[in-house]
Tab-separated table of C-alpha atoms in Angstrom:
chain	number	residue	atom	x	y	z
T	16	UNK	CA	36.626	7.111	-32.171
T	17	UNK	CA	34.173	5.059	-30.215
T	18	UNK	CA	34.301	2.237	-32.822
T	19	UNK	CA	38.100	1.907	-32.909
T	20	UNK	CA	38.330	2.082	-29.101
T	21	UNK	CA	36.515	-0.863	-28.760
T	22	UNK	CA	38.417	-2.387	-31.941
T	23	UNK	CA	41.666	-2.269	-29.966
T	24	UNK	CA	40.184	-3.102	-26.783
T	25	UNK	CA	39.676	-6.376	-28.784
T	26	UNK	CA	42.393	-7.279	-30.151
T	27	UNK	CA	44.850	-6.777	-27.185
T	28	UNK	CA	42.980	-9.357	-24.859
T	29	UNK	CA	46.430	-9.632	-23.056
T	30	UNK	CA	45.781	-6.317	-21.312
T	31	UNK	CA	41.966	-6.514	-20.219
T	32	UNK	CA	40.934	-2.787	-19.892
T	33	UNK	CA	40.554	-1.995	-16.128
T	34	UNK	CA	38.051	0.848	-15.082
T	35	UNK	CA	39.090	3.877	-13.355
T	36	UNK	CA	38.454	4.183	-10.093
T	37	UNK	CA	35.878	6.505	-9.994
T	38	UNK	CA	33.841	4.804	-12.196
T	39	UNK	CA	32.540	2.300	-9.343
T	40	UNK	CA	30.762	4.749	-7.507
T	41	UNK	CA	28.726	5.746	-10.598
T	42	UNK	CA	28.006	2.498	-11.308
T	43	UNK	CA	26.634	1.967	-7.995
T	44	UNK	CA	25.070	4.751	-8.143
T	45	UNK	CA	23.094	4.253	-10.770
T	46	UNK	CA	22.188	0.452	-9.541
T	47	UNK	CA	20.743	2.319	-6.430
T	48	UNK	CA	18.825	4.699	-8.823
T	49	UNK	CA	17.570	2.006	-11.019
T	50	UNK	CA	16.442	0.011	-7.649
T	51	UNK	CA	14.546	3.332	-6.668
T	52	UNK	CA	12.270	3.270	-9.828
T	53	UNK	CA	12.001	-0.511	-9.672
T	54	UNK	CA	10.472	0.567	-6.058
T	55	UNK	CA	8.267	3.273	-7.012
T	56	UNK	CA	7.072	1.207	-10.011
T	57	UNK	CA	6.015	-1.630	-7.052
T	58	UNK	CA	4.237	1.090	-4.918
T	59	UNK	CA	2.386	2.233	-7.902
T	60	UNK	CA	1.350	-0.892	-9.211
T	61	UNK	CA	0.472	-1.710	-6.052
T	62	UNK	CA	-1.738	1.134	-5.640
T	63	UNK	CA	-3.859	0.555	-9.380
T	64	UNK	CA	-4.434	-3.037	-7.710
T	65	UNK	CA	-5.940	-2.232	-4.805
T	66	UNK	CA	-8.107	0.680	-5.613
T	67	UNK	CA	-9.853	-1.039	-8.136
T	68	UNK	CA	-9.987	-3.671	-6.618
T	69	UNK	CA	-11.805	-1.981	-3.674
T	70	UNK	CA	-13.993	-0.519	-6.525
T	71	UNK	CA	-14.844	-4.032	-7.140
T	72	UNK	CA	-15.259	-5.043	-3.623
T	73	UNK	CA	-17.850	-2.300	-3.358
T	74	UNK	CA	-19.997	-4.076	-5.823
T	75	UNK	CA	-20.331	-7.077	-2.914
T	76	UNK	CA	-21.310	-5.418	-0.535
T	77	UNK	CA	-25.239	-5.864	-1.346
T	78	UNK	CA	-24.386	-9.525	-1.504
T	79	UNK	CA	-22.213	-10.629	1.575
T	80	UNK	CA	-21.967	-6.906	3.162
T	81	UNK	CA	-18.906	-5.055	4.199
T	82	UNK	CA	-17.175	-7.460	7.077
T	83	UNK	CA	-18.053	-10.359	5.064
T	84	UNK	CA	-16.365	-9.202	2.164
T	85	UNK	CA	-13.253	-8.284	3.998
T	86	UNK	CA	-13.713	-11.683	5.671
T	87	UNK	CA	-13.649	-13.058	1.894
T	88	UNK	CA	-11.082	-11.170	1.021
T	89	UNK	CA	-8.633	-11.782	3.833
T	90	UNK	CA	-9.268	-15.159	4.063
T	91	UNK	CA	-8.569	-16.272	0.158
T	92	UNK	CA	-5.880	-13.770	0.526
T	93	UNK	CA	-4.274	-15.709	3.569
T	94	UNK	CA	-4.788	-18.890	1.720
T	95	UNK	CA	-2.863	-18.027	-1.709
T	96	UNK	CA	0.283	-16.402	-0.061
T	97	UNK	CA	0.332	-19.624	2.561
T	98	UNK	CA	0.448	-21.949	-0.795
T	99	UNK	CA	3.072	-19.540	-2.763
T	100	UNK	CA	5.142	-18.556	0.101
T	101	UNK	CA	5.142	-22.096	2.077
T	102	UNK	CA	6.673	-19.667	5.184
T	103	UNK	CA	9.223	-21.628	7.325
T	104	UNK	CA	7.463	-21.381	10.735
T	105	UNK	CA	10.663	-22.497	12.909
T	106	UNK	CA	13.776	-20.396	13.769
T	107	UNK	CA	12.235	-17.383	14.975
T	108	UNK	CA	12.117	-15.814	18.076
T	109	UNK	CA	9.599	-14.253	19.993
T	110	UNK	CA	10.331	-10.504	18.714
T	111	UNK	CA	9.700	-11.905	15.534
T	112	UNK	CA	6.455	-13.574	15.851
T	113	UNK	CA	5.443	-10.083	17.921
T	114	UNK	CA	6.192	-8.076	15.210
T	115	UNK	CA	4.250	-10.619	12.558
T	116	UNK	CA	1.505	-10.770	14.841
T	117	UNK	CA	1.399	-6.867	14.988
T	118	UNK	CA	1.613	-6.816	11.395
T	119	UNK	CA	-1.129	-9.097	10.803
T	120	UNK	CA	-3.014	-7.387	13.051
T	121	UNK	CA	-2.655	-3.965	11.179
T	122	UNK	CA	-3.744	-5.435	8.089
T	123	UNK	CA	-6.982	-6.898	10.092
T	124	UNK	CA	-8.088	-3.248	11.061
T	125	UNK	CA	-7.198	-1.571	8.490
T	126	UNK	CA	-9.330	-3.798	5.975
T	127	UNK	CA	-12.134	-3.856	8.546
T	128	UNK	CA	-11.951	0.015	8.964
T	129	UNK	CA	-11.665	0.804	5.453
T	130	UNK	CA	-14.194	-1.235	4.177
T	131	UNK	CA	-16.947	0.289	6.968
T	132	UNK	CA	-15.717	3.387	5.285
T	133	UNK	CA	-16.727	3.062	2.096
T	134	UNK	CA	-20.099	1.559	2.563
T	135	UNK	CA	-21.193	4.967	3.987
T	136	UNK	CA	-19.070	6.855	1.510
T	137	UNK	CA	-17.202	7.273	-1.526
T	138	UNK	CA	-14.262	6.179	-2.517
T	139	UNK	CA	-12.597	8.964	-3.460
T	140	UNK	CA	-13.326	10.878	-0.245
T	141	UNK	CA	-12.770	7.614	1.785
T	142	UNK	CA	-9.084	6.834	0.211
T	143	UNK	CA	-8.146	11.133	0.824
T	144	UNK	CA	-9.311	11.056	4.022
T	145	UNK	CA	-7.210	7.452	4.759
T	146	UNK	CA	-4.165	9.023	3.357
T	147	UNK	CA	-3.587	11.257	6.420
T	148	UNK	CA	-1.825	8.307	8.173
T	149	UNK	CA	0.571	7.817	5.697
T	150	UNK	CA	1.084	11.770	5.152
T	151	UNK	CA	1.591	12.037	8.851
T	152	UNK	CA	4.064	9.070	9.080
T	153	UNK	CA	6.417	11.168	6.608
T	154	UNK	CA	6.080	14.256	8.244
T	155	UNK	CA	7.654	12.399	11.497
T	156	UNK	CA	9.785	10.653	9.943
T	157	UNK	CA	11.387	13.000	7.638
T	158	UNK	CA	12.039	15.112	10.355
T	159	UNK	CA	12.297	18.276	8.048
T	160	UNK	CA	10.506	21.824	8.098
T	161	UNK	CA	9.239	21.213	4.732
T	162	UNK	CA	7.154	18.220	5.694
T	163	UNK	CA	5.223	19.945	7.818
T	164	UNK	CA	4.406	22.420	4.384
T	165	UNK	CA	3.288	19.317	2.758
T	166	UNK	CA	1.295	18.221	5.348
T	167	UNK	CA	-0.016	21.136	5.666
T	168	UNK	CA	-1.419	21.181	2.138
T	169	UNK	CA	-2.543	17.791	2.864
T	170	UNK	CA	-4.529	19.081	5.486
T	171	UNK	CA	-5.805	21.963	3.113
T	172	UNK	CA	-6.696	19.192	0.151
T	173	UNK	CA	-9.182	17.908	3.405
T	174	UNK	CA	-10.921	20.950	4.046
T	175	UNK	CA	-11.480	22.009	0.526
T	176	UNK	CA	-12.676	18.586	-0.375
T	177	UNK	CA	-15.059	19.134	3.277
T	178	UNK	CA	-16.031	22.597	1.018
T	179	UNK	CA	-17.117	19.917	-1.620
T	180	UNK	CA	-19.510	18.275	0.254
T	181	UNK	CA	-17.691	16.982	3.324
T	182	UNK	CA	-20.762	17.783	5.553
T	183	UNK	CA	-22.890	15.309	3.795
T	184	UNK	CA	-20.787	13.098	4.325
T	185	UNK	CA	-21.302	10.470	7.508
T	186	UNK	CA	-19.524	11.062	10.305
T	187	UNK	CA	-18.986	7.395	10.938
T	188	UNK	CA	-18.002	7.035	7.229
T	189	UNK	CA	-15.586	9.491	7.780
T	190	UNK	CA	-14.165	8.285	11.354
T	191	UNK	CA	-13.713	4.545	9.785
T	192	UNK	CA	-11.457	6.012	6.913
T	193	UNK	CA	-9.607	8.193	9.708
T	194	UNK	CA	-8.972	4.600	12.055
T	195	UNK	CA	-8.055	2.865	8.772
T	196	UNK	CA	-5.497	5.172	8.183
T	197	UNK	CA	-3.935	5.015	11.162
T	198	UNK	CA	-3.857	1.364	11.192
T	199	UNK	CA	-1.854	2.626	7.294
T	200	UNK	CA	0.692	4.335	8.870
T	201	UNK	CA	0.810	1.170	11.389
T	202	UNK	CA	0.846	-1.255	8.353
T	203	UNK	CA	3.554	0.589	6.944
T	204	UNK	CA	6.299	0.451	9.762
T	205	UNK	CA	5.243	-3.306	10.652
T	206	UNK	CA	5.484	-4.146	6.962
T	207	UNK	CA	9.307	-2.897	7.445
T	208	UNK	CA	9.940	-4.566	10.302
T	209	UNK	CA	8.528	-8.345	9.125
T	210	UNK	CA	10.488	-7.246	5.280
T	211	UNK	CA	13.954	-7.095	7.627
T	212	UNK	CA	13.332	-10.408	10.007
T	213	UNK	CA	11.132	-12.923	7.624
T	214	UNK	CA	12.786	-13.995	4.165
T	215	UNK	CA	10.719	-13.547	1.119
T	216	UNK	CA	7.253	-13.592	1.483
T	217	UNK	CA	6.433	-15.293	5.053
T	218	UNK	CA	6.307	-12.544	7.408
T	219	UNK	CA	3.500	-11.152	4.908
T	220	UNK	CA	2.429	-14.894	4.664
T	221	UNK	CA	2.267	-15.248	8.668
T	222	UNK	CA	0.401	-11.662	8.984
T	223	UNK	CA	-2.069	-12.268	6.528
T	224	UNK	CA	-3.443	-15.581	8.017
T	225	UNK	CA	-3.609	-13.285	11.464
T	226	UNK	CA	-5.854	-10.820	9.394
T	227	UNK	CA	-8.151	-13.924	8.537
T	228	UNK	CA	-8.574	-15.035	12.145
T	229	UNK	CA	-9.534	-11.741	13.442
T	230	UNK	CA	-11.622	-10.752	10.187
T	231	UNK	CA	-13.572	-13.927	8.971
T	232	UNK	CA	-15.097	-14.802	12.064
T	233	UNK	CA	-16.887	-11.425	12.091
T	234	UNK	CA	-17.676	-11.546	8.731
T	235	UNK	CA	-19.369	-14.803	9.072
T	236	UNK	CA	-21.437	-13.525	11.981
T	237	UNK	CA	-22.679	-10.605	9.989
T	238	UNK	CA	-23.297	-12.802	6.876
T	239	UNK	CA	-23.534	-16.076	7.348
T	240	UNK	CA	-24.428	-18.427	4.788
T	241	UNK	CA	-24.315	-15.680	1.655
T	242	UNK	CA	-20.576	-16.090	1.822
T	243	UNK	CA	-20.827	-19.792	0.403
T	244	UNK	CA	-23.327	-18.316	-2.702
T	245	UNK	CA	-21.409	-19.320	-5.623
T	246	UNK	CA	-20.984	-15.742	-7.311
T	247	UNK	CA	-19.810	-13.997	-3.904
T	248	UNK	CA	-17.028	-16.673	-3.658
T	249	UNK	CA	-15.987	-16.378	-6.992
T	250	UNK	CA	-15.972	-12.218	-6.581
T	251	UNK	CA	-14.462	-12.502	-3.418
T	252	UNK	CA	-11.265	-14.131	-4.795
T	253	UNK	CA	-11.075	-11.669	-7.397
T	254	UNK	CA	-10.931	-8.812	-4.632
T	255	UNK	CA	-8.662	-11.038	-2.802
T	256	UNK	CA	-6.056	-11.233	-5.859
T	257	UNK	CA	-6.406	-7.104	-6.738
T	258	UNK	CA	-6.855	-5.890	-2.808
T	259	UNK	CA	-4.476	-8.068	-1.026
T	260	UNK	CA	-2.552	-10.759	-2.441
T	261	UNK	CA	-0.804	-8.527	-5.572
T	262	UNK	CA	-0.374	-5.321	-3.805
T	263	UNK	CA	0.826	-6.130	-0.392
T	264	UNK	CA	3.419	-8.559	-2.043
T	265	UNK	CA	4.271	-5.541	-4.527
T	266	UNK	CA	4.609	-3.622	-1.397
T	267	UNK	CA	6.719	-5.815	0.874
T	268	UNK	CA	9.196	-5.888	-2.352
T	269	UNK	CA	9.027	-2.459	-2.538
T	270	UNK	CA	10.055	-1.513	1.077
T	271	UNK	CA	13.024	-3.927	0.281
T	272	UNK	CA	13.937	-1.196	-1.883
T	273	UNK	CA	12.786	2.398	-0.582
T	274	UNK	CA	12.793	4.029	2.856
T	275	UNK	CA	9.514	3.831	4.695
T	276	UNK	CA	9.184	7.536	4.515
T	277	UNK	CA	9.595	7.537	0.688
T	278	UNK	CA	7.191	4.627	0.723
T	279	UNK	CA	4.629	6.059	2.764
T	280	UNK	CA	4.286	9.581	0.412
T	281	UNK	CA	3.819	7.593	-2.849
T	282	UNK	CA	1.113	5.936	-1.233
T	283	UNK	CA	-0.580	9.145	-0.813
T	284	UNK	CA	-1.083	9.037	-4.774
T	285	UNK	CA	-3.773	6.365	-3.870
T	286	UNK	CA	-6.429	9.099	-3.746
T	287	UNK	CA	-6.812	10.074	-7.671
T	288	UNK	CA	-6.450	6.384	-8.434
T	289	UNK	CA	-9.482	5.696	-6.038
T	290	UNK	CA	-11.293	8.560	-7.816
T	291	UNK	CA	-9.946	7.363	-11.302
T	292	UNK	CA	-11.631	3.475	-10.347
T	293	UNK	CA	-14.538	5.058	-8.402
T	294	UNK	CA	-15.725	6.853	-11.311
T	295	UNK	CA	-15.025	3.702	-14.210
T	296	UNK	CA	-16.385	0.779	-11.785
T	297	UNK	CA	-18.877	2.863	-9.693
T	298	UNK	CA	-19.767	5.617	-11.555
T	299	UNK	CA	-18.782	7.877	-8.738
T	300	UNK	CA	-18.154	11.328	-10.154
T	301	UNK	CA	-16.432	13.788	-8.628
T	302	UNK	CA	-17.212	17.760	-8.115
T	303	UNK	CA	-14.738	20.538	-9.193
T	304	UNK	CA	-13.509	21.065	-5.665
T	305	UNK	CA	-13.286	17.029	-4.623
T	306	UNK	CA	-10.971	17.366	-8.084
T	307	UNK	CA	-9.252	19.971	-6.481
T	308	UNK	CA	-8.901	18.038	-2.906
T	309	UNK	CA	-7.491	14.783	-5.089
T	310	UNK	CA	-4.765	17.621	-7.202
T	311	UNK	CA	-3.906	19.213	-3.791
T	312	UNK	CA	-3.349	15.204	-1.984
T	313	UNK	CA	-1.028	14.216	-5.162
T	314	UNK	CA	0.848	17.589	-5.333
T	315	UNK	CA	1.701	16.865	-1.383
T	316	UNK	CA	2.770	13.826	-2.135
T	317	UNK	CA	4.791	14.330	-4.856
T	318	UNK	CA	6.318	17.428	-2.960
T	319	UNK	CA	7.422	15.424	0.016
T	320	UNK	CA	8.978	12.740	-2.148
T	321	UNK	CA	10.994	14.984	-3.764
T	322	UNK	CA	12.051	16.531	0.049
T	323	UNK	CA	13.626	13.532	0.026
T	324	UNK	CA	12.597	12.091	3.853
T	325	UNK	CA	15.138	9.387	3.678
T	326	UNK	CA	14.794	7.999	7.460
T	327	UNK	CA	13.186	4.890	8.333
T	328	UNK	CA	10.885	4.149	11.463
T	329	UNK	CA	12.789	1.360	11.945
């Protein structure tokens, strides 16, 4: 039956067929669903990339330390999105630049913040304990009773991975990954907000030479001439690419595509891919209940996606 319909649909080209009217809808329907897993695929990819590539930028720290690797970092990230991008600097108005300049600002901390973290403790417990900001950005946003029940395991993922060994941990380890995740849930409205008023890449462009101003300068206080050694340059780029330059542009695309609430849960998945690269690049193993704290952070996250918090900060 299928073959001849399409045998007679040929042959008569003087009546084109004309779909029914309800088939629209499905079809843009299912463009919106395929544009969903195009986003989610971004925010994932995006999330590999910069865990291991914070793995990697662990491995400088002996070399340049922590605020002159995020100096490195920022700075080659800044430079490669400035050449790709090219961002048209006239046009915009003063709301415009404010947001950027927020944005870039976010970034700035929550780079400097993050890295501090994880030179005084692992990755894995530094990336679960950063997720908070995101978690609680959903749980406003979404507006919805059941947020608060993912949150709330959230919260119990935390205590059972403090069970694990969270009292070893140091407390100023443990108050940088807090800051850097609320500079997250920060990074993730401003990212929005310079997606919806910059074309392409330049708002991202724009924020991430802001990052560089306010980050380089105290990395090459703290480091001074190590940052020109040959092999930290070279591995500084390399963080640059995985940490900043592939994931926040896989990011900006994404939010063109997904709610900032949906946006901000998948991120939460970032803690068993920082104890997946932790434990291949580091060797940073993990006990049974800092496995459970990572299951309990995914299963929140994958709970409060399928909620379905479709409003946006914006």
């Amino acid at each position: 039956m299928t073959f001849s319909s399409r045998t007679s649909s040929a042959t008569a080209p003087s009546s084109p067929a004309v779909p029914a009217a309800p088939a629209a809808p499905a079809l843009v329907r299912h463009a919106a669903g395929r544009g969903t897993l195009g986003g989610v695929g971004l925010v994932l990819g995006g999330t590999v990339s910069v865990q291991f590539g914070s793995a990697c930028a662990a491995l400088v720290f002996p070399r340049a330390g922590a605020l002159g690797t995020v100096g490195l970092r920022v700075a080659f990230a800044a430079v490669l999105l400035l050449a790709v991008a090219r961002p048209r600097l006239r046009g915009h108005s003063a709301a415009d630049w404010s947001v950027a300049g927020g944005f870039g600002l976010a970034l700035g901390g929550m780079n400097i913040l993050f890295y501090q973290s994880i030179d005084r403790i692992p990755l894995g417990a530094a990336v679960t304990l950063e997720v908070l900001g995101p978690l609680l950005l959903s749980v406003v946003v979404s507006r919805r009773a059941s947020g608060l029940l993912w949150a709330g395991l959230a919260l119990a993922g935390v205590f059972l991975l403090g069970q694990g060994g969270f009292g070893r941990l140091s407390l100023a380890g443990v108050a940088f990954a807090l800051g850097a995740g609320a500079m997250w849930a920060a990074y993730i409205v401003l990212n929005a907000r310079a997606g919806a008023r910059f074309p392409r890449l330049d708002g991202l462009a724009v924020a991430m030479t802001v990052a560089a101003l306010v980050s380089l300068p105290l990395g090459i206080a703290v480091s001074g001439g190590r940052l020109l050694q040959p092999a930290v340059l070279g591995l500084g780029l390399a963080v640059a690419v995985l940490s900043s330059a592939v994931p926040y542009t896989l990011e900006l695309l994404a939010l063109r595509r997904l709610p900032a609430a949906t946006f901000a849960v998948l991120t939460s998945l970032a803690p068993a891919f920082a104890a997946a690269a932790g434990f291949l690049v580091l060797g940073q193993g993990l006990s049974p209940f800092q496995c459970g704290a990572v299951a309990m952070m995914v299963t929140a996250s994958a709970g409060a996606v399928r909620a379905g918090g479709r409003r946006s900060p914006e």
